[in-house]
PDB file of C-alpha atoms in Angstrom:
ATOM      1  CA  MET A1341     -11.141  10.275   3.639  1.00  0.00           C
ATOM      2  CA  PRO A1342      -7.825   8.339   3.381  1.00  0.00           C
ATOM      3  CA  THR A1343      -7.204   5.963   0.244  1.00  0.00           C
ATOM      4  CA  TRP A1344      -7.391   3.011   2.021  1.00  0.00           C
ATOM      5  CA  SER A1345     -10.582   3.146   2.879  1.00  0.00           C
ATOM      6  CA  GLN A1346     -11.779   3.783  -0.813  1.00  0.00           C
ATOM      7  CA  GLY A1347     -10.066   0.359  -1.834  1.00  0.00           C
ATOM      8  CA  CYS A1348      -6.976   1.373  -2.482  1.00  0.00           C
ATOM      9  CA  ASP A1349      -3.478   0.450  -0.990  1.00  0.00           C
ATOM     10  CA  PRO A1350      -2.025   3.529   0.671  1.00  0.00           C
ATOM     11  CA  ASN A1351       1.795   1.515  -0.567  1.00  0.00           C
ATOM     12  CA  TYR A1352       1.067   3.051  -4.248  1.00  0.00           C
ATOM     13  CA  SER A1353      -0.415   6.406  -5.982  1.00  0.00           C
ATOM     14  CA  PRO A1354      -2.340   6.275  -7.903  1.00  0.00           C
ATOM     15  CA  CYS A1355      -5.058   3.469  -6.698  1.00  0.00           C
ATOM     16  CA  VAL A1356      -3.608   0.322  -6.880  1.00  0.00           C
ATOM     17  CA  PRO A1357      -6.935  -1.930  -5.634  1.00  0.00           C
ATOM     18  CA  ILE A1358      -6.192  -3.887  -2.154  1.00  0.00           C
ATOM     19  CA  ALA A1359      -6.581  -7.402  -3.688  1.00  0.00           C
ATOM     20  CA  SER A1360      -5.101 -11.193  -3.049  1.00  0.00           C
ATOM     21  CA  ASP A1361      -2.404 -10.287  -6.118  1.00  0.00           C
ATOM     22  CA  VAL A1362      -2.232  -6.821  -8.117  1.00  0.00           C
ATOM     23  CA  ASP A1363      -0.062  -7.485 -11.272  1.00  0.00           C
ATOM     24  CA  CYS A1364       0.563  -4.905 -13.924  1.00  0.00           C
ATOM     25  CA  ALA A1365      -1.217  -4.898 -16.987  1.00  0.00           C
ATOM     26  CA  GLY A1366       0.405  -6.101 -20.014  1.00  0.00           C
ATOM     27  CA  GLY A1367       2.645  -8.383 -18.052  1.00  0.00           C
ATOM     28  CA  SER A1368       2.888 -12.037 -17.712  1.00  0.00           C
ATOM     29  CA  GLY A1369       0.868 -11.537 -14.147  1.00  0.00           C
ATOM     30  CA  ASN A1370      -2.479 -13.878 -13.646  1.00  0.00           C
ATOM     31  CA  GLY A1371      -4.034 -11.252 -11.424  1.00  0.00           C
ATOM     32  CA  PRO A1372      -6.841 -11.569 -10.360  1.00  0.00           C
ATOM     33  CA  ALA A1373      -5.904  -7.659 -10.382  1.00  0.00           C
ATOM     34  CA  TYR A1374      -4.200  -5.843 -12.650  1.00  0.00           C
ATOM     35  CA  VAL A1375      -2.758  -1.938 -12.799  1.00  0.00           C
ATOM     36  CA  GLU A1376      -1.872   0.546 -15.472  1.00  0.00           C
ATOM     37  CA  GLY A1377       0.951   2.021 -14.567  1.00  0.00           C
ATOM     38  CA  PRO A1378       3.436   4.345 -14.150  1.00  0.00           C
ATOM     39  CA  VAL A1379       2.971   3.765 -10.456  1.00  0.00           C
ATOM     40  CA  THR A1380       4.882   5.388  -7.429  1.00  0.00           C
ATOM     41  CA  VAL A1381       5.910   2.915  -5.088  1.00  0.00           C
ATOM     42  CA  ASN A1382       5.046   5.191  -1.696  1.00  0.00           C
ATOM     43  CA  GLY A1383       6.148   2.576   0.564  1.00  0.00           C
ATOM     44  CA  SER A1384       6.389  -0.824   0.402  1.00  0.00           C
ATOM     45  CA  ASP A1385       6.055  -2.788  -2.648  1.00  0.00           C
ATOM     46  CA  ILE A1386       3.815  -5.464  -1.508  1.00  0.00           C
ATOM     47  CA  TYR A1387       2.503  -6.386  -4.570  1.00  0.00           C
ATOM     48  CA  GLY A1388       6.139  -7.094  -6.422  1.00  0.00           C
ATOM     49  CA  LEU A1389       5.153  -4.337  -8.961  1.00  0.00           C
ATOM     50  CA  ASP A1390       8.329  -1.940  -9.300  1.00  0.00           C
ATOM     51  CA  ARG A1391      10.994  -5.048 -10.216  1.00  0.00           C
ATOM     52  CA  ASP A1392      14.107  -2.925 -10.506  1.00  0.00           C
ATOM     53  CA  GLY A1393      13.356  -0.954  -7.158  1.00  0.00           C
ATOM     54  CA  ASP A1394      13.680   2.874  -8.634  1.00  0.00           C
ATOM     55  CA  GLY A1395      10.161   3.262  -6.566  1.00  0.00           C
ATOM     56  CA  VAL A1396       8.255   3.550  -9.441  1.00  0.00           C
ATOM     57  CA  ALA A1397       6.028   0.163 -10.909  1.00  0.00           C
ATOM     58  CA  CYS A1398       4.919  -1.083 -13.820  1.00  0.00           C
ATOM     59  CA  GLU A1399       6.899   1.345 -15.885  1.00  0.00           C
TER      60      GLU A1399
END
């Protein structure tokens, strides 16, 4: 079963929820969803979680 069908955005691994906005936990973002890192960016970083562009978000 594809990851997206489980409520996860296919651009990230492990699971980053599909939401109107996702921020790194412990950061200054306002959610509504948060993710603990590190998270690998497998496609487009649609939530802007990979600040330095190295392919690893919320590090």
